[in-house]
Amino acid sequence: VGARPPRFAQTVGVAVAVVGLIGASAGLRVLFYVAIGFALVAALLNAIFNFCLGCEIYLLGTRVLAR
């Protein structure tokens, strides 16, 4: 169980980066900026506060789905 939250967080990070890349290549500036903004905020939370947003989302999802 220990490796699942970080793996989920990395998968979400890659998905957000891919969405940003698609937005950039398609000329959709808003999509690009929103996706990169989310990625930067998540990285900032992790770097400054050691708070893994993706890990917390994973744990919240497992709690909700367990009910």
PDB file of N, CA, C and O in Angstrom:
ATOM      1  N   VAL A   1       0.830  -1.198   0.000  1.00  0.00           N
ATOM      2  CA  VAL A   1       0.000   0.000   0.000  1.00  0.00           C
ATOM      3  C   VAL A   1       0.864   1.248   0.000  1.00  0.00           C
ATOM      4  O   VAL A   1       0.456   2.289  -0.458  1.00  0.00           O
ATOM      5  N   GLY A   2       2.101   1.158   0.495  1.00  0.00           N
ATOM      6  CA  GLY A   2       2.956   2.323   0.650  1.00  0.00           C
ATOM      7  C   GLY A   2       3.320   3.013  -0.655  1.00  0.00           C
ATOM      8  O   GLY A   2       3.538   4.208  -0.686  1.00  0.00           O
ATOM      9  N   ALA A   3       3.411   2.291  -1.751  1.00  0.00           N
ATOM     10  CA  ALA A   3       3.849   2.894  -3.017  1.00  0.00           C
ATOM     11  C   ALA A   3       2.691   3.416  -3.851  1.00  0.00           C
ATOM     12  O   ALA A   3       2.917   4.147  -4.809  1.00  0.00           O
ATOM     13  N   ARG A   4       1.478   3.059  -3.518  1.00  0.00           N
ATOM     14  CA  ARG A   4       0.351   3.460  -4.372  1.00  0.00           C
ATOM     15  C   ARG A   4       0.095   4.963  -4.402  1.00  0.00           C
ATOM     16  O   ARG A   4      -0.090   5.515  -5.484  1.00  0.00           O
ATOM     17  N   PRO A   5       0.053   5.678  -3.265  1.00  0.00           N
ATOM     18  CA  PRO A   5      -0.198   7.124  -3.345  1.00  0.00           C
ATOM     19  C   PRO A   5       0.840   7.896  -4.164  1.00  0.00           C
ATOM     20  O   PRO A   5       0.454   8.699  -5.015  1.00  0.00           O
ATOM     21  N   PRO A   6       2.156   7.660  -3.967  1.00  0.00           N
ATOM     22  CA  PRO A   6       3.109   8.398  -4.804  1.00  0.00           C
ATOM     23  C   PRO A   6       3.007   8.037  -6.294  1.00  0.00           C
ATOM     24  O   PRO A   6       3.148   8.903  -7.158  1.00  0.00           O
ATOM     25  N   ARG A   7       2.724   6.774  -6.586  1.00  0.00           N
ATOM     26  CA  ARG A   7       2.545   6.380  -7.989  1.00  0.00           C
ATOM     27  C   ARG A   7       1.337   7.077  -8.597  1.00  0.00           C
ATOM     28  O   ARG A   7       1.377   7.528  -9.741  1.00  0.00           O
ATOM     29  N   PHE A   8       0.261   7.148  -7.842  1.00  0.00           N
ATOM     30  CA  PHE A   8      -0.932   7.851  -8.311  1.00  0.00           C
ATOM     31  C   PHE A   8      -0.612   9.323  -8.549  1.00  0.00           C
ATOM     32  O   PHE A   8      -1.004   9.895  -9.569  1.00  0.00           O
ATOM     33  N   ALA A   9       0.113   9.942  -7.614  1.00  0.00           N
ATOM     34  CA  ALA A   9       0.473  11.354  -7.746  1.00  0.00           C
ATOM     35  C   ALA A   9       1.331  11.583  -8.987  1.00  0.00           C
ATOM     36  O   ALA A   9       1.143  12.565  -9.713  1.00  0.00           O
ATOM     37  N   GLN A  10       2.260  10.679  -9.252  1.00  0.00           N
ATOM     38  CA  GLN A  10       3.098  10.810 -10.442  1.00  0.00           C
ATOM     39  C   GLN A  10       2.277  10.642 -11.714  1.00  0.00           C
ATOM     40  O   GLN A  10       2.493  11.364 -12.697  1.00  0.00           O
ATOM     41  N   THR A  11       1.330   9.733 -11.692  1.00  0.00           N
ATOM     42  CA  THR A  11       0.465   9.523 -12.857  1.00  0.00           C
ATOM     43  C   THR A  11      -0.392  10.757 -13.119  1.00  0.00           C
ATOM     44  O   THR A  11      -0.544  11.190 -14.270  1.00  0.00           O
ATOM     45  N   VAL A  12      -0.931  11.332 -12.062  1.00  0.00           N
ATOM     46  CA  VAL A  12      -1.723  12.557 -12.212  1.00  0.00           C
ATOM     47  C   VAL A  12      -0.839  13.683 -12.740  1.00  0.00           C
ATOM     48  O   VAL A  12      -1.248  14.452 -13.614  1.00  0.00           O
ATOM     49  N   GLY A  13       0.387  13.782 -12.238  1.00  0.00           N
ATOM     50  CA  GLY A  13       1.314  14.807 -12.711  1.00  0.00           C
ATOM     51  C   GLY A  13       1.631  14.672 -14.184  1.00  0.00           C
ATOM     52  O   GLY A  13       1.660  15.659 -14.923  1.00  0.00           O
ATOM     53  N   VAL A  14       1.853  13.447 -14.624  1.00  0.00           N
ATOM     54  CA  VAL A  14       2.125  13.212 -16.048  1.00  0.00           C
ATOM     55  C   VAL A  14       0.892  13.548 -16.878  1.00  0.00           C
ATOM     56  O   VAL A  14       0.997  14.158 -17.951  1.00  0.00           O
ATOM     57  N   ALA A  15      -0.282  13.176 -16.386  1.00  0.00           N
ATOM     58  CA  ALA A  15      -1.512  13.480 -17.124  1.00  0.00           C
ATOM     59  C   ALA A  15      -1.711  14.989 -17.261  1.00  0.00           C
ATOM     60  O   ALA A  15      -2.074  15.479 -18.343  1.00  0.00           O
ATOM     61  N   VAL A  16      -1.458  15.727 -16.196  1.00  0.00           N
ATOM     62  CA  VAL A  16      -1.599  17.192 -16.247  1.00  0.00           C
ATOM     63  C   VAL A  16      -0.576  17.787 -17.210  1.00  0.00           C
ATOM     64  O   VAL A  16      -0.889  18.705 -17.981  1.00  0.00           O
ATOM     65  N   ALA A  17       0.644  17.258 -17.188  1.00  0.00           N
ATOM     66  CA  ALA A  17       1.671  17.742 -18.112  1.00  0.00           C
ATOM     67  C   ALA A  17       1.297  17.451 -19.564  1.00  0.00           C
ATOM     68  O   ALA A  17       1.510  18.293 -20.446  1.00  0.00           O
ATOM     69  N   VAL A  18       0.726  16.289 -19.812  1.00  0.00           N
ATOM     70  CA  VAL A  18       0.301  15.937 -21.175  1.00  0.00           C
ATOM     71  C   VAL A  18      -0.833  16.856 -21.626  1.00  0.00           C
ATOM     72  O   VAL A  18      -0.845  17.319 -22.771  1.00  0.00           O
ATOM     73  N   VAL A  19      -1.763  17.141 -20.733  1.00  0.00           N
ATOM     74  CA  VAL A  19      -2.853  18.070 -21.078  1.00  0.00           C
ATOM     75  C   VAL A  19      -2.275  19.452 -21.403  1.00  0.00           C
ATOM     76  O   VAL A  19      -2.684  20.100 -22.365  1.00  0.00           O
ATOM     77  N   GLY A  20      -1.299  19.891 -20.620  1.00  0.00           N
ATOM     78  CA  GLY A  20      -0.647  21.167 -20.903  1.00  0.00           C
ATOM     79  C   GLY A  20       0.075  21.152 -22.239  1.00  0.00           C
ATOM     80  O   GLY A  20       0.030  22.124 -22.997  1.00  0.00           O
ATOM     81  N   LEU A  21       0.728  20.051 -22.547  1.00  0.00           N
ATOM     82  CA  LEU A  21       1.428  19.921 -23.822  1.00  0.00           C
ATOM     83  C   LEU A  21       0.452  19.929 -24.993  1.00  0.00           C
ATOM     84  O   LEU A  21       0.705  20.570 -26.021  1.00  0.00           O
ATOM     85  N   ILE A  22      -0.660  19.252 -24.827  1.00  0.00           N
ATOM     86  CA  ILE A  22      -1.697  19.261 -25.867  1.00  0.00           C
ATOM     87  C   ILE A  22      -2.241  20.672 -26.055  1.00  0.00           C
ATOM     88  O   ILE A  22      -2.437  21.136 -27.181  1.00  0.00           O
ATOM     89  N   GLY A  23      -2.471  21.353 -24.933  1.00  0.00           N
ATOM     90  CA  GLY A  23      -2.953  22.728 -25.025  1.00  0.00           C
ATOM     91  C   GLY A  23      -1.963  23.635 -25.738  1.00  0.00           C
ATOM     92  O   GLY A  23      -2.349  24.475 -26.551  1.00  0.00           O
ATOM     93  N   ALA A  24      -0.679  23.456 -25.444  1.00  0.00           N
ATOM     94  CA  ALA A  24       0.345  24.284 -26.083  1.00  0.00           C
ATOM     95  C   ALA A  24       0.444  23.985 -27.574  1.00  0.00           C
ATOM     96  O   ALA A  24       0.558  24.894 -28.399  1.00  0.00           O
ATOM     97  N   SER A  25       0.408  22.705 -27.938  1.00  0.00           N
ATOM     98  CA  SER A  25       0.557  22.342 -29.348  1.00  0.00           C
ATOM     99  C   SER A  25      -0.691  22.672 -30.165  1.00  0.00           C
ATOM    100  O   SER A  25      -0.598  22.902 -31.366  1.00  0.00           O
ATOM    101  N   ALA A  26      -1.849  22.696 -29.504  1.00  0.00           N
ATOM    102  CA  ALA A  26      -3.088  23.018 -30.221  1.00  0.00           C
ATOM    103  C   ALA A  26      -3.382  24.514 -30.226  1.00  0.00           C
ATOM    104  O   ALA A  26      -4.354  24.954 -30.829  1.00  0.00           O
ATOM    105  N   GLY A  27      -2.547  25.295 -29.539  1.00  0.00           N
ATOM    106  CA  GLY A  27      -2.751  26.738 -29.499  1.00  0.00           C
ATOM    107  C   GLY A  27      -3.819  27.169 -28.517  1.00  0.00           C
ATOM    108  O   GLY A  27      -4.328  28.281 -28.602  1.00  0.00           O
ATOM    109  N   LEU A  28      -4.165  26.292 -27.581  1.00  0.00           N
ATOM    110  CA  LEU A  28      -5.166  26.618 -26.564  1.00  0.00           C
ATOM    111  C   LEU A  28      -4.449  27.149 -25.322  1.00  0.00           C
ATOM    112  O   LEU A  28      -4.085  26.402 -24.419  1.00  0.00           O
ATOM    113  N   ARG A  29      -4.236  28.448 -25.310  1.00  0.00           N
ATOM    114  CA  ARG A  29      -3.448  29.052 -24.235  1.00  0.00           C
ATOM    115  C   ARG A  29      -4.055  28.849 -22.862  1.00  0.00           C
ATOM    116  O   ARG A  29      -3.339  28.601 -21.896  1.00  0.00           O
ATOM    117  N   VAL A  30      -5.369  28.976 -22.759  1.00  0.00           N
ATOM    118  CA  VAL A  30      -6.014  28.841 -21.452  1.00  0.00           C
ATOM    119  C   VAL A  30      -5.804  27.443 -20.887  1.00  0.00           C
ATOM    120  O   VAL A  30      -5.451  27.279 -19.715  1.00  0.00           O
ATOM    121  N   LEU A  31      -5.992  26.429 -21.701  1.00  0.00           N
ATOM    122  CA  LEU A  31      -5.776  25.053 -21.269  1.00  0.00           C
ATOM    123  C   LEU A  31      -4.329  24.848 -20.824  1.00  0.00           C
ATOM    124  O   LEU A  31      -4.061  24.238 -19.792  1.00  0.00           O
ATOM    125  N   PHE A  32      -3.399  25.375 -21.595  1.00  0.00           N
ATOM    126  CA  PHE A  32      -1.982  25.262 -21.263  1.00  0.00           C
ATOM    127  C   PHE A  32      -1.686  25.914 -19.922  1.00  0.00           C
ATOM    128  O   PHE A  32      -1.069  25.309 -19.042  1.00  0.00           O
ATOM    129  N   TYR A  33      -2.129  27.146 -19.728  1.00  0.00           N
ATOM    130  CA  TYR A  33      -1.821  27.875 -18.493  1.00  0.00           C
ATOM    131  C   TYR A  33      -2.499  27.261 -17.270  1.00  0.00           C
ATOM    132  O   TYR A  33      -1.919  27.214 -16.190  1.00  0.00           O
ATOM    133  N   VAL A  34      -3.714  26.776 -17.430  1.00  0.00           N
ATOM    134  CA  VAL A  34      -4.399  26.144 -16.299  1.00  0.00           C
ATOM    135  C   VAL A  34      -3.703  24.848 -15.910  1.00  0.00           C
ATOM    136  O   VAL A  34      -3.451  24.597 -14.721  1.00  0.00           O
ATOM    137  N   ALA A  35      -3.352  24.030 -16.880  1.00  0.00           N
ATOM    138  CA  ALA A  35      -2.689  22.755 -16.587  1.00  0.00           C
ATOM    139  C   ALA A  35      -1.328  22.986 -15.948  1.00  0.00           C
ATOM    140  O   ALA A  35      -0.991  22.359 -14.929  1.00  0.00           O
ATOM    141  N   ILE A  36      -0.545  23.880 -16.501  1.00  0.00           N
ATOM    142  CA  ILE A  36       0.777  24.155 -15.938  1.00  0.00           C
ATOM    143  C   ILE A  36       0.642  24.818 -14.576  1.00  0.00           C
ATOM    144  O   ILE A  36       1.439  24.559 -13.662  1.00  0.00           O
ATOM    145  N   GLY A  37      -0.378  25.641 -14.392  1.00  0.00           N
ATOM    146  CA  GLY A  37      -0.613  26.255 -13.082  1.00  0.00           C
ATOM    147  C   GLY A  37      -0.900  25.214 -12.012  1.00  0.00           C
ATOM    148  O   GLY A  37      -0.350  25.276 -10.901  1.00  0.00           O
ATOM    149  N   PHE A  38      -1.739  24.243 -12.331  1.00  0.00           N
ATOM    150  CA  PHE A  38      -2.020  23.164 -11.379  1.00  0.00           C
ATOM    151  C   PHE A  38      -0.749  22.380 -11.051  1.00  0.00           C
ATOM    152  O   PHE A  38      -0.489  22.069  -9.891  1.00  0.00           O
ATOM    153  N   ALA A  39       0.030  22.076 -12.060  1.00  0.00           N
ATOM    154  CA  ALA A  39       1.271  21.325 -11.832  1.00  0.00           C
ATOM    155  C   ALA A  39       2.241  22.121 -10.964  1.00  0.00           C
ATOM    156  O   ALA A  39       2.869  21.564 -10.051  1.00  0.00           O
ATOM    157  N   LEU A  40       2.360  23.406 -11.210  1.00  0.00           N
ATOM    158  CA  LEU A  40       3.273  24.232 -10.420  1.00  0.00           C
ATOM    159  C   LEU A  40       2.807  24.381  -8.978  1.00  0.00           C
ATOM    160  O   LEU A  40       3.624  24.359  -8.050  1.00  0.00           O
ATOM    161  N   VAL A  41       1.508  24.542  -8.763  1.00  0.00           N
ATOM    162  CA  VAL A  41       0.997  24.643  -7.396  1.00  0.00           C
ATOM    163  C   VAL A  41       1.239  23.354  -6.630  1.00  0.00           C
ATOM    164  O   VAL A  41       1.664  23.366  -5.464  1.00  0.00           O
ATOM    165  N   ALA A  42       1.004  22.212  -7.273  1.00  0.00           N
ATOM    166  CA  ALA A  42       1.247  20.927  -6.619  1.00  0.00           C
ATOM    167  C   ALA A  42       2.725  20.751  -6.290  1.00  0.00           C
ATOM    168  O   ALA A  42       3.083  20.290  -5.196  1.00  0.00           O
ATOM    169  N   ALA A  43       3.601  21.132  -7.211  1.00  0.00           N
ATOM    170  CA  ALA A  43       5.040  21.029  -6.964  1.00  0.00           C
ATOM    171  C   ALA A  43       5.477  21.977  -5.856  1.00  0.00           C
ATOM    172  O   ALA A  43       6.323  21.635  -5.022  1.00  0.00           O
ATOM    173  N   LEU A  44       4.897  23.172  -5.820  1.00  0.00           N
ATOM    174  CA  LEU A  44       5.223  24.144  -4.775  1.00  0.00           C
ATOM    175  C   LEU A  44       4.799  23.642  -3.402  1.00  0.00           C
ATOM    176  O   LEU A  44       5.562  23.749  -2.427  1.00  0.00           O
ATOM    177  N   LEU A  45       3.598  23.079  -3.312  1.00  0.00           N
ATOM    178  CA  LEU A  45       3.146  22.516  -2.036  1.00  0.00           C
ATOM    179  C   LEU A  45       4.062  21.401  -1.566  1.00  0.00           C
ATOM    180  O   LEU A  45       4.384  21.299  -0.375  1.00  0.00           O
ATOM    181  N   ASN A  46       4.512  20.582  -2.498  1.00  0.00           N
ATOM    182  CA  ASN A  46       5.396  19.476  -2.149  1.00  0.00           C
ATOM    183  C   ASN A  46       6.770  19.987  -1.722  1.00  0.00           C
ATOM    184  O   ASN A  46       7.352  19.498  -0.759  1.00  0.00           O
ATOM    185  N   ALA A  47       7.293  20.976  -2.424  1.00  0.00           N
ATOM    186  CA  ALA A  47       8.637  21.474  -2.142  1.00  0.00           C
ATOM    187  C   ALA A  47       8.703  22.276  -0.842  1.00  0.00           C
ATOM    188  O   ALA A  47       9.631  22.106  -0.058  1.00  0.00           O
ATOM    189  N   ILE A  48       7.733  23.133  -0.602  1.00  0.00           N
ATOM    190  CA  ILE A  48       7.799  24.018   0.560  1.00  0.00           C
ATOM    191  C   ILE A  48       7.253  23.355   1.819  1.00  0.00           C
ATOM    192  O   ILE A  48       7.864  23.429   2.887  1.00  0.00           O
ATOM    193  N   PHE A  49       6.105  22.710   1.708  1.00  0.00           N
ATOM    194  CA  PHE A  49       5.427  22.181   2.888  1.00  0.00           C
ATOM    195  C   PHE A  49       5.505  20.666   3.021  1.00  0.00           C
ATOM    196  O   PHE A  49       4.922  20.100   3.940  1.00  0.00           O
ATOM    197  N   ASN A  50       6.181  19.994   2.076  1.00  0.00           N
ATOM    198  CA  ASN A  50       6.263  18.535   2.060  1.00  0.00           C
ATOM    199  C   ASN A  50       4.861  17.917   2.082  1.00  0.00           C
ATOM    200  O   ASN A  50       4.593  16.946   2.781  1.00  0.00           O
ATOM    201  N   PHE A  51       3.958  18.531   1.326  1.00  0.00           N
ATOM    202  CA  PHE A  51       2.565  18.115   1.237  1.00  0.00           C
ATOM    203  C   PHE A  51       2.312  17.589  -0.169  1.00  0.00           C
ATOM    204  O   PHE A  51       2.317  18.348  -1.139  1.00  0.00           O
ATOM    205  N   CYS A  52       2.122  16.290  -0.282  1.00  0.00           N
ATOM    206  CA  CYS A  52       1.896  15.664  -1.586  1.00  0.00           C
ATOM    207  C   CYS A  52       0.392  15.718  -1.895  1.00  0.00           C
ATOM    208  O   CYS A  52      -0.395  14.943  -1.345  1.00  0.00           O
ATOM    209  N   LEU A  53       0.019  16.630  -2.761  1.00  0.00           N
ATOM    210  CA  LEU A  53      -1.389  16.814  -3.098  1.00  0.00           C
ATOM    211  C   LEU A  53      -1.975  15.577  -3.755  1.00  0.00           C
ATOM    212  O   LEU A  53      -3.075  15.142  -3.416  1.00  0.00           O
ATOM    213  N   GLY A  54      -1.236  14.970  -4.660  1.00  0.00           N
ATOM    214  CA  GLY A  54      -1.711  13.748  -5.323  1.00  0.00           C
ATOM    215  C   GLY A  54      -1.887  12.600  -4.348  1.00  0.00           C
ATOM    216  O   GLY A  54      -2.837  11.822  -4.452  1.00  0.00           O
ATOM    217  N   CYS A  55      -0.970  12.485  -3.378  1.00  0.00           N
ATOM    218  CA  CYS A  55      -1.088  11.428  -2.363  1.00  0.00           C
ATOM    219  C   CYS A  55      -2.340  11.631  -1.517  1.00  0.00           C
ATOM    220  O   CYS A  55      -3.055  10.673  -1.206  1.00  0.00           O
ATOM    221  N   GLU A  56      -2.599  12.874  -1.142  1.00  0.00           N
ATOM    222  CA  GLU A  56      -3.786  13.170  -0.338  1.00  0.00           C
ATOM    223  C   GLU A  56      -5.064  12.923  -1.125  1.00  0.00           C
ATOM    224  O   GLU A  56      -6.055  12.442  -0.583  1.00  0.00           O
ATOM    225  N   ILE A  57      -5.057  13.240  -2.410  1.00  0.00           N
ATOM    226  CA  ILE A  57      -6.224  12.968  -3.251  1.00  0.00           C
ATOM    227  C   ILE A  57      -6.452  11.462  -3.343  1.00  0.00           C
ATOM    228  O   ILE A  57      -7.589  10.993  -3.281  1.00  0.00           O
ATOM    229  N   TYR A  58      -5.368  10.701  -3.473  1.00  0.00           N
ATOM    230  CA  TYR A  58      -5.486   9.241  -3.520  1.00  0.00           C
ATOM    231  C   TYR A  58      -6.099   8.710  -2.230  1.00  0.00           C
ATOM    232  O   TYR A  58      -7.028   7.888  -2.267  1.00  0.00           O
ATOM    233  N   LEU A  59      -5.584   9.160  -1.092  1.00  0.00           N
ATOM    234  CA  LEU A  59      -6.099   8.675   0.202  1.00  0.00           C
ATOM    235  C   LEU A  59      -7.551   9.079   0.402  1.00  0.00           C
ATOM    236  O   LEU A  59      -8.355   8.289   0.916  1.00  0.00           O
ATOM    237  N   LEU A  60      -7.914  10.292  -0.003  1.00  0.00           N
ATOM    238  CA  LEU A  60      -9.307  10.735   0.093  1.00  0.00           C
ATOM    239  C   LEU A  60     -10.205   9.878  -0.796  1.00  0.00           C
ATOM    240  O   LEU A  60     -11.284   9.456  -0.381  1.00  0.00           O
ATOM    241  N   GLY A  61      -9.722   9.570  -1.994  1.00  0.00           N
ATOM    242  CA  GLY A  61     -10.493   8.731  -2.910  1.00  0.00           C
ATOM    243  C   GLY A  61     -10.704   7.326  -2.381  1.00  0.00           C
ATOM    244  O   GLY A  61     -11.789   6.747  -2.501  1.00  0.00           O
ATOM    245  N   THR A  62      -9.671   6.758  -1.752  1.00  0.00           N
ATOM    246  CA  THR A  62      -9.828   5.412  -1.208  1.00  0.00           C
ATOM    247  C   THR A  62     -10.802   5.406  -0.032  1.00  0.00           C
ATOM    248  O   THR A  62     -11.555   4.459   0.129  1.00  0.00           O
ATOM    249  N   ARG A  63     -10.782   6.480   0.764  1.00  0.00           N
ATOM    250  CA  ARG A  63     -11.744   6.563   1.873  1.00  0.00           C
ATOM    251  C   ARG A  63     -13.175   6.689   1.373  1.00  0.00           C
ATOM    252  O   ARG A  63     -14.097   6.073   1.897  1.00  0.00           O
ATOM    253  N   VAL A  64     -13.361   7.513   0.350  1.00  0.00           N
ATOM    254  CA  VAL A  64     -14.714   7.733  -0.194  1.00  0.00           C
ATOM    255  C   VAL A  64     -15.227   6.470  -0.865  1.00  0.00           C
ATOM    256  O   VAL A  64     -16.386   6.092  -0.702  1.00  0.00           O
ATOM    257  N   LEU A  65     -14.366   5.804  -1.643  1.00  0.00           N
ATOM    258  CA  LEU A  65     -14.801   4.614  -2.363  1.00  0.00           C
ATOM    259  C   LEU A  65     -14.962   3.410  -1.457  1.00  0.00           C
ATOM    260  O   LEU A  65     -15.647   2.447  -1.818  1.00  0.00           O
ATOM    261  N   ALA A  66     -14.341   3.429  -0.278  1.00  0.00           N
ATOM    262  CA  ALA A  66     -14.464   2.307   0.650  1.00  0.00           C
ATOM    263  C   ALA A  66     -15.839   2.264   1.324  1.00  0.00           C
ATOM    264  O   ALA A  66     -16.238   1.247   1.834  1.00  0.00           O
ATOM    265  N   ARG A  67     -16.520   3.377   1.307  1.00  0.00           N
ATOM    266  CA  ARG A  67     -17.832   3.453   1.966  1.00  0.00           C
ATOM    267  C   ARG A  67     -18.879   2.882   1.128  1.00  0.00           C
ATOM    268  O   ARG A  67     -19.388   2.445   0.431  1.00  0.00           O
TER     269      ARG A  67
END
